[in-house]
Amino acid sequence: MSQSPVICWFRRDLRLADNPALTAAAGTGRPVICLYVLDDETPGEWRMGGASRWWLHNALEALATDLHKRNNRLILRRGRADEVLDDVIDESGAEAVYWNRLYDPAEIERDKRIKAALKDRGLMAESCRGNLGFEPWTIRTGSGDPYKVFSPFLKACLAADPPAAPLPAPEGIGVPGDWPASEDLDSWGLLPTKPDWAGGLRDSWTPGEAGAADRLESFLAGDLDDYAKGRNYPDRDVTSRLSPHLHFGEISVNQIWQRIDFAEKDGAKSVGKFRSEVVWREFSHHLLFHFPDLPENNWRRKFDDFPWREDSDALTAWQKGRTGYPMVDAGMRELWHTGYMHNRVRMIAASFLIKHLLLHWRHGEDWFWDTLVDADLANNSASWQWVAGSGADAAPYFRIFNPIKQGQDYDPKGVYIRRWVPEIAGLPDKHLHAPWEAPAEVLKVARVELDRDYPRPIVDHPAARRRALDAFEAIKGS
DNA sequence: TTTTGAGTTGTTCGA
DNA sequence: GTCGAACAACTCAAA
């Protein structure tokens, strides 16, 4: 009789290297069933958005290929994770399940329930730290509370045990004699078909563990010394663009942390800034863990009285990149086309939705959730609340980005705007950020007719700014 | 318990 | 063009 297998349940840790659950499963010496479950059914979970599904398809394909090279397979199933696990256990006679912990509230609940149920059945269930550098419950203030301000949180992380050195991919992953049935990835319909809007995504990204490692290396080989400043310029390739790879766990914090340390020892100057960006991701997860309604409710409850507007035309204009503010529109179109938006532009576009249009941050959160390839519940909700001013350690309410000035400051030559808003590319730099102020003669030469080719601003900046300040005035002290 | 200093990313205005 | 102050008040974290 052959040995009973163990299950390695892959979730958002789609890699072989530094995967503690996989290493533990392989370390048993038993056959390992590598399982991925597409779970759209567990209640309370945020159903994965369209761009994320595109990424997932490619990441699973890459993982399956990598496992195949080791004579193993990726078993694909769809359904409620608890039921699917039961099925696979029944079919295979597996006696243990290993996974890496996740931190979204509904996932925590689900995993707790599953672990208890497995143990009730006399099976082994083990969860590992694979997705964060610091467990959210280990970083505490002097009085034992969770942190609510970033700077002391960062300090506490840097003083804590650093993320472990990454594990190598396991040498031998036991191969089952019998394979549980697997569904066909194509049958899951994760890729868009009618229409196929993923062309820009394909051009922009290489999902998978190898693509993630390449991305990290090319980031580190770039102008790292200029990271602290250069990261603000959306036409420059200075940011890491690791966020989707991190979200799907194609690369781990441990791996990044170690490479940062090496680069720093080699004299890279701005690396500390990048490390703190990684810790921002930790902070978002820390907040979500301790405040699980962060995605749904204002963290500062006085924002419950904020006079949000409802305006579906304005929301659509924002989503489609037709607000009349080139920097905002460029960002929204980059997002639609590539599943990504540069960090600086995310702040500008988010500030515009919330402060200039006075639309609830949850509209922005929902749109980003569906369109970003790096959509991540913790980062998304913490960041939207940060911009709104309702979040932890949030931007003060009077900090209202001027979309014209931000364009002039961070895209002075208009390279970014011309790439994404080509209909105004003929305008000279001087008028590119505010086309409605260009003289008729300039517009004519540039072959731009306002309203026909490009909209006039849907709100007037000074008036919108005033309106936002008044709106915040309304909840002051409440 | 009380006190103290500080708090990712900005804008505008007037000197 | 450059600079500093105002924009508020509050909450957080540690001493």
Short mmCIF file of C-alpha atoms (C1' of nucleotides) in Angstrom, two decimals, chain A residues 151 280 386 393 399-400 402 461, chain B residues 6-13:
data_model
loop_
_atom_site.label_atom_id
_atom_site.label_comp_id
_atom_site.label_asym_id
_atom_site.label_seq_id
_atom_site.Cartn_x
_atom_site.Cartn_y
_atom_site.Cartn_z
CA SER A 151 6.29 56.00 11.82
CA TRP A 280 3.60 50.21 4.39
CA TRP A 386 -5.83 57.44 4.00
CA ASP A 393 -2.54 58.27 10.17
CA ARG A 399 -4.37 68.52 1.88
CA ILE A 400 -6.11 68.71 -1.48
CA ASN A 402 -4.16 70.42 -7.27
CA HIS A 461 -10.51 73.49 -9.33
"C1'" DA B 6 5.04 64.37 16.50
"C1'" DG B 7 2.24 63.04 12.59
"C1'" DT B 8 4.15 59.77 4.00
"C1'" DT B 9 3.37 61.98 -0.30
"C1'" DG B 10 0.01 69.59 -0.27
"C1'" DT B 11 -1.56 74.31 -1.55
"C1'" DT B 12 -1.98 79.02 -1.24
"C1'" DC B 13 -0.80 83.49 -0.02
#
